[in-house]
PDB file of C-alpha atoms and ligand atoms in Angstrom:
ATOM      1  CA  GLY A   1       5.999 -26.854 -11.316  1.00 87.00           C
ATOM      2  CA  LYS A   2       9.814 -26.233 -10.597  1.00 95.00           C
ATOM      3  CA  ARG A   3      11.488 -22.937  -9.823  1.00 96.00           C
ATOM      4  CA  VAL A   4      14.335 -21.700 -11.921  1.00 97.00           C
ATOM      5  CA  LYS A   5      17.277 -21.547  -9.704  1.00 97.00           C
ATOM      6  CA  LEU A   6      19.503 -18.753  -9.498  1.00 97.00           C
ATOM      7  CA  THR A   7      17.643 -16.692 -11.691  1.00 97.00           C
ATOM      8  CA  GLN A   8      16.256 -12.993 -10.988  1.00 98.00           C
ATOM      9  CA  ILE A   9      13.868 -11.345 -13.519  1.00 98.00           C
ATOM     10  CA  ARG A  10      13.227  -7.742 -12.999  1.00 97.00           C
ATOM     11  CA  ARG A  11      10.638  -5.593 -14.682  1.00 97.00           C
ATOM     12  CA  PRO A  12      10.142  -1.976 -14.401  1.00 97.00           C
ATOM     13  CA  PHE A  13       7.084  -0.342 -13.716  1.00 98.00           C
ATOM     14  CA  VAL A  14       5.559   3.319 -12.613  1.00 98.00           C
ATOM     15  CA  ILE A  15       3.583   3.915  -9.423  1.00 98.00           C
ATOM     16  CA  GLY A  16       2.124   7.411  -9.263  1.00 98.00           C
ATOM     17  CA  SER A  17      -0.706  10.127  -8.937  1.00 98.00           C
ATOM     18  CA  THR A  18      -1.319  13.149 -10.799  1.00 98.00           C
ATOM     19  CA  ALA A  19      -3.513  15.985  -9.465  1.00 98.00           C
ATOM     20  CA  LEU A  20      -5.201  19.003 -11.136  1.00 98.00           C
ATOM     21  CA  PRO A  21      -6.969  21.984  -9.241  1.00 97.00           C
ATOM     22  CA  PHE A  22     -10.379  22.482 -10.609  1.00 98.00           C
ATOM     23  CA  SER A  23     -10.572  25.582 -13.179  1.00 96.00           C
ATOM     24  CA  ASP A  24     -12.161  26.734 -16.273  1.00 96.00           C
ATOM     25  CA  SER A  25     -10.099  24.301 -18.148  1.00 95.00           C
ATOM     26  CA  ASN A  26     -10.695  21.324 -15.582  1.00 97.00           C
ATOM     27  CA  PRO A  27     -14.307  22.038 -14.589  1.00 97.00           C
ATOM     28  CA  ARG A  28     -15.589  20.126 -11.718  1.00 97.00           C
ATOM     29  CA  PRO A  29     -17.769  17.085 -12.771  1.00 96.00           C
ATOM     30  CA  PRO A  30     -21.555  17.156 -12.288  1.00 96.00           C
ATOM     31  CA  GLY A  31     -22.121  16.310  -8.434  1.00 96.00           C
ATOM     32  CA  THR A  32     -18.830  16.822  -7.170  1.00 97.00           C
ATOM     33  CA  PRO A  33     -19.038  17.885  -3.253  1.00 97.00           C
ATOM     34  CA  ASP A  34     -18.370  21.570  -2.888  1.00 97.00           C
ATOM     35  CA  ASN A  35     -15.581  20.731  -0.500  1.00 97.00           C
ATOM     36  CA  HIS A  36     -13.337  19.030  -3.463  1.00 98.00           C
ATOM     37  CA  THR A  37     -10.586  21.027  -4.749  1.00 98.00           C
ATOM     38  CA  HIS A  38      -8.908  18.597  -7.448  1.00 98.00           C
ATOM     39  CA  SER A  39      -9.118  15.583  -9.766  1.00 98.00           C
ATOM     40  CA  TRP A  40      -6.798  13.128  -9.373  1.00 98.00           C
ATOM     41  CA  GLN A  41      -5.574   9.963 -10.456  1.00 98.00           C
ATOM     42  CA  VAL A  42      -3.543   7.259  -8.960  1.00 98.00           C
ATOM     43  CA  PHE A  43      -2.047   4.616 -11.526  1.00 98.00           C
ATOM     44  CA  VAL A  44       0.252   1.593 -11.978  1.00 98.00           C
ATOM     45  CA  ARG A  45       1.819   1.371 -15.465  1.00 98.00           C
ATOM     46  CA  GLY A  46       4.576   0.033 -17.770  1.00 97.00           C
ATOM     47  CA  MET A  47       7.448   2.267 -18.349  1.00 95.00           C
ATOM     48  CA  GLU A  48       6.531   4.420 -21.421  1.00 92.00           C
ATOM     49  CA  ASP A  49       3.303   2.924 -21.195  1.00 89.00           C
ATOM     50  CA  THR A  50       4.539  -0.840 -22.057  1.00 94.00           C
ATOM     51  CA  ASP A  51       2.019  -3.696 -21.336  1.00 96.00           C
ATOM     52  CA  ILE A  52       2.356  -4.911 -17.814  1.00 97.00           C
ATOM     53  CA  THR A  53      -0.552  -7.364 -17.810  1.00 97.00           C
ATOM     54  CA  TYR A  54       1.230 -10.500 -19.105  1.00 96.00           C
ATOM     55  CA  TRP A  55       2.662 -10.599 -15.208  1.00 97.00           C
ATOM     56  CA  LEU A  56       0.410  -8.428 -13.412  1.00 98.00           C
ATOM     57  CA  ARG A  57      -3.312  -9.463 -13.240  1.00 98.00           C
ATOM     58  CA  ARG A  58      -5.020  -6.846 -11.152  1.00 98.00           C
ATOM     59  CA  VAL A  59      -4.369  -3.921  -8.851  1.00 98.00           C
ATOM     60  CA  GLN A  60      -6.275  -3.029  -5.593  1.00 98.00           C
ATOM     61  CA  PHE A  61      -6.019   0.404  -4.482  1.00 99.00           C
ATOM     62  CA  LYS A  62      -7.136   1.372  -0.863  1.00 98.00           C
ATOM     63  CA  LEU A  63      -7.939   5.030  -0.769  1.00 98.00           C
ATOM     64  CA  HIS A  64      -8.860   6.872   2.102  1.00 98.00           C
ATOM     65  CA  GLU A  65     -11.990   5.601   3.990  1.00 97.00           C
ATOM     66  CA  SER A  66     -13.739   8.914   3.461  1.00 94.00           C
ATOM     67  CA  ILE A  67     -14.214   8.398  -0.262  1.00 96.00           C
ATOM     68  CA  PRO A  68     -17.367   6.142  -1.258  1.00 95.00           C
ATOM     69  CA  ASN A  69     -16.186   2.455  -2.065  1.00 98.00           C
ATOM     70  CA  TYR A  70     -12.667   3.444  -0.987  1.00 98.00           C
ATOM     71  CA  VAL A  71     -11.117  -0.026  -1.617  1.00 98.00           C
ATOM     72  CA  ARG A  72     -10.909  -0.032  -5.770  1.00 98.00           C
ATOM     73  CA  MET A  73     -10.101  -3.591  -7.482  1.00 98.00           C
ATOM     74  CA  VAL A  74      -8.675  -2.817 -10.982  1.00 98.00           C
ATOM     75  CA  GLU A  75      -8.384  -5.884 -13.472  1.00 98.00           C
ATOM     76  CA  GLY A  76      -5.879  -5.654 -15.966  1.00 97.00           C
ATOM     77  CA  GLU A  77      -6.611  -5.085 -19.666  1.00 97.00           C
ATOM     78  CA  PRO A  78      -3.891  -5.604 -22.444  1.00 96.00           C
ATOM     79  CA  GLY A  79      -1.869  -2.686 -23.050  1.00 93.00           C
ATOM     80  CA  LYS A  80      -3.929  -0.515 -20.393  1.00 97.00           C
ATOM     81  CA  PRO A  81      -2.563   1.079 -16.935  1.00 98.00           C
ATOM     82  CA  PHE A  82      -4.353   0.272 -13.764  1.00 98.00           C
ATOM     83  CA  VAL A  83      -6.064   3.483 -13.050  1.00 98.00           C
ATOM     84  CA  VAL A  84      -8.363   5.180 -10.577  1.00 98.00           C
ATOM     85  CA  ASN A  85      -9.868   8.550 -11.295  1.00 98.00           C
ATOM     86  CA  GLU A  86     -11.402  10.539  -8.395  1.00 98.00           C
ATOM     87  CA  THR A  87     -11.908  13.955  -6.912  1.00 98.00           C
ATOM     88  CA  GLY A  88     -11.062  15.099  -3.409  1.00 98.00           C
ATOM     89  CA  TRP A  89      -9.505  17.844  -1.046  1.00 98.00           C
ATOM     90  CA  GLY A  90      -7.000  16.090   0.850  1.00 98.00           C
ATOM     91  CA  GLU A  91      -3.766  14.105   0.741  1.00 98.00           C
ATOM     92  CA  PHE A  92      -3.525  10.581   1.931  1.00 98.00           C
ATOM     93  CA  ASP A  93      -1.647   7.044   1.890  1.00 98.00           C
ATOM     94  CA  ILE A  94      -2.992   5.024  -0.959  1.00 98.00           C
ATOM     95  CA  THR A  95      -2.511   1.381  -0.339  1.00 98.00           C
ATOM     96  CA  VAL A  96      -1.612  -0.672  -3.374  1.00 98.00           C
ATOM     97  CA  LYS A  97      -1.629  -4.380  -3.767  1.00 98.00           C
ATOM     98  CA  LEU A  98      -0.260  -5.808  -6.818  1.00 98.00           C
ATOM     99  CA  TYR A  99      -1.801  -9.284  -7.959  1.00 98.00           C
ATOM    100  CA  TYR A 100       0.278 -11.391 -10.273  1.00 98.00           C
ATOM    101  CA  ILE A 101      -1.225 -13.905 -12.965  1.00 97.00           C
ATOM    102  CA  ASN A 102      -2.258 -17.087 -11.753  1.00 95.00           C
ATOM    103  CA  ASP A 103       0.744 -18.882 -13.203  1.00 90.00           C
ATOM    104  CA  SER A 104       2.972 -17.265 -11.445  1.00 96.00           C
ATOM    105  CA  GLY A 105       2.514 -18.714  -7.782  1.00 96.00           C
ATOM    106  CA  GLU A 106       3.384 -15.303  -6.351  1.00 97.00           C
ATOM    107  CA  LYS A 107       1.775 -13.961  -3.417  1.00 97.00           C
ATOM    108  CA  PRO A 108       0.500 -10.372  -3.616  1.00 98.00           C
ATOM    109  CA  GLN A 109       2.680  -7.429  -2.595  1.00 98.00           C
ATOM    110  CA  THR A 110       1.603  -4.388  -1.060  1.00 98.00           C
ATOM    111  CA  LEU A 111       3.044  -1.062  -1.738  1.00 98.00           C
ATOM    112  CA  TYR A 112       2.230   2.434  -0.505  1.00 98.00           C
ATOM    113  CA  HIS A 113       1.909   5.692  -2.512  1.00 98.00           C
ATOM    114  CA  TYR A 114       1.295   9.324  -1.050  1.00 98.00           C
ATOM    115  CA  LEU A 115      -1.343  10.904  -3.245  1.00 98.00           C
ATOM    116  CA  ARG A 116       0.159  14.646  -3.673  1.00 98.00           C
ATOM    117  CA  LEU A 117      -2.455  17.425  -4.527  1.00 98.00           C
ATOM    118  CA  HIS A 118       0.021  20.221  -3.903  1.00 97.00           C
ATOM    119  CA  PRO A 119       3.766  20.498  -4.848  1.00 96.00           C
ATOM    120  CA  TYR A 120       6.195  19.643  -2.148  1.00 93.00           C
ATOM    121  CA  GLY A 121      10.014  20.109  -1.694  1.00 93.00           C
ATOM    122  CA  ARG A 122      12.496  21.870   0.315  1.00 96.00           C
ATOM    123  CA  THR A 123      13.162  24.552  -2.241  1.00 97.00           C
ATOM    124  CA  GLU A 124      10.936  26.269  -5.214  1.00 96.00           C
ATOM    125  CA  GLU A 125      12.849  24.583  -7.534  1.00 96.00           C
ATOM    126  CA  GLU A 126      12.233  21.009  -5.825  1.00 95.00           C
ATOM    127  CA  LYS A 127       8.434  22.090  -5.827  1.00 96.00           C
ATOM    128  CA  GLN A 128       8.379  23.121  -9.533  1.00 95.00           C
ATOM    129  CA  ALA A 129       9.815  19.719 -10.580  1.00 94.00           C
ATOM    130  CA  MET A 130       6.574  18.250  -9.225  1.00 95.00           C
ATOM    131  CA  VAL A 131       4.440  20.438 -11.777  1.00 96.00           C
ATOM    132  CA  ALA A 132       3.919  19.690 -15.154  1.00 95.00           C
ATOM    133  CA  ALA A 133       3.312  22.446 -18.074  1.00 93.00           C
ATOM    134  CA  ASN A 134      -0.475  21.923 -17.636  1.00 93.00           C
ATOM    135  CA  GLY A 135      -0.499  22.485 -14.233  1.00 95.00           C
ATOM    136  CA  GLU A 136      -0.721  19.009 -13.189  1.00 97.00           C
ATOM    137  CA  VAL A 137       1.321  18.083  -9.589  1.00 98.00           C
ATOM    138  CA  ARG A 138       3.060  14.657 -10.393  1.00 97.00           C
ATOM    139  CA  ALA A 139       4.293  12.246  -7.935  1.00 97.00           C
ATOM    140  CA  TRP A 140       5.692   9.170  -9.861  1.00 96.00           C
ATOM    141  CA  SER A 141       8.151   6.882  -8.651  1.00 96.00           C
ATOM    142  CA  TYR A 142       9.933   4.302 -10.724  1.00 97.00           C
ATOM    143  CA  GLU A 143       9.995   0.844  -9.471  1.00 97.00           C
ATOM    144  CA  GLU A 144      11.371  -2.155 -10.316  1.00 97.00           C
ATOM    145  CA  GLN A 145       9.417  -5.667  -9.552  1.00 97.00           C
ATOM    146  CA  LEU A 146      11.930  -8.435  -8.668  1.00 98.00           C
ATOM    147  CA  PHE A 147      10.973 -12.439  -9.235  1.00 98.00           C
ATOM    148  CA  ASN A 148      13.294 -14.450  -7.269  1.00 97.00           C
ATOM    149  CA  GLU A 149      13.633 -18.124  -8.744  1.00 98.00           C
ATOM    150  CA  PRO A 150      10.352 -17.791 -10.555  1.00 98.00           C
ATOM    151  CA  TYR A 151       8.315 -21.036 -11.495  1.00 97.00           C
ATOM    152  CA  GLU A 152       9.376 -22.353 -15.124  1.00 96.00           C
ATOM    153  CA  ALA A 153       5.846 -21.658 -16.523  1.00 96.00           C
ATOM    154  CA  PHE A 154       6.034 -18.179 -15.192  1.00 97.00           C
ATOM    155  CA  TYR A 155       9.480 -17.618 -16.227  1.00 97.00           C
ATOM    156  CA  GLN A 156       8.678 -18.720 -19.857  1.00 96.00           C
ATOM    157  CA  ILE A 157       5.998 -15.975 -19.565  1.00 96.00           C
ATOM    158  CA  LEU A 158       8.288 -13.253 -18.476  1.00 96.00           C
ATOM    159  CA  THR A 159      10.787 -14.100 -20.709  1.00 95.00           C
ATOM    160  CA  THR A 160       8.794 -14.290 -24.189  1.00 90.00           C
ATOM    161  CA  GLY A 161       5.918 -12.371 -22.941  1.00 62.00           C
TER     162      GLY A 161
HETATM  163  C1  LIG B   1      -6.078  15.426   5.663  1.00 70.39           C
HETATM  164  N1  LIG B   1      -5.761  13.060   6.693  1.00 70.39           N
HETATM  165  O1  LIG B   1      -6.887  15.461   6.662  1.00 70.39           O
HETATM  166  C2  LIG B   1      -5.985  13.927   5.391  1.00 70.39           C
HETATM  167  C3  LIG B   1      -7.319  12.839   5.115  1.00 70.39           C
HETATM  168  C4  LIG B   1      -8.689  12.917   3.095  1.00 70.39           C
HETATM  169  C5  LIG B   1      -9.250  13.349   2.055  1.00 70.39           C
HETATM  170  C6  LIG B   1      -7.722  13.526   3.759  1.00 70.39           C
HETATM  171  C7  LIG B   1     -11.991  12.736  -0.208  1.00 70.39           C
HETATM  172  C8  LIG B   1     -13.304  12.922   0.302  1.00 70.39           C
HETATM  173  C9  LIG B   1     -14.607  12.818  -0.329  1.00 70.39           C
HETATM  174  C10 LIG B   1     -11.096  13.508   0.171  1.00 70.39           C
HETATM  175  O2  LIG B   1     -10.402  14.354  -0.311  1.00 70.39           O
HETATM  176  N2  LIG B   1     -10.409  12.903   1.343  1.00 70.39           N
HETATM  177  O3  LIG B   1     -14.735  11.856  -1.433  1.00 70.39           O
HETATM  178  O4  LIG B   1     -15.663  13.201   0.313  1.00 70.39           O
HETATM  179  O5  LIG B   1      -5.810  16.006   4.950  1.00 70.39           O
END
């Protein structure tokens, strides 16, 4: 196939995590180790949950090595976010590898997301800005995927998908 010259296609997406301490309203799942303090999830999804599986095929999340099966491959399901749910006690860097659809001819790309369980910031205001009404600590980052001179077949998919 040929590449579409002098053309760049951008697609927004969100990579992030949410964490919630265990409490009466967020009980520990059965079998959770005693030292775990939070439930959390890490995700890759479209803006306002729009579908991104027409360009993103699967996502590999590499969690902390202390976690059973710490390498998690999540296959895309149309209209659904790529998500891993876990429990734990500590914060760490998650390696997030994006695999594009086969027609794209694009190599996988690696990103990093720092899992936050506790609000952080220089000021109380900055900390509070990370906490949602339900007490969830949110670390979300708005990203833009750039496809530079995509192959013609992929260009068609991106612009009609
Ligand atoms: C820290 N450098 O010391 C970090 C490591 C690792 C956290 C944090 C899960 C463990 C499990 C877990 O929370 N690991 O599933 O048993 O803060």
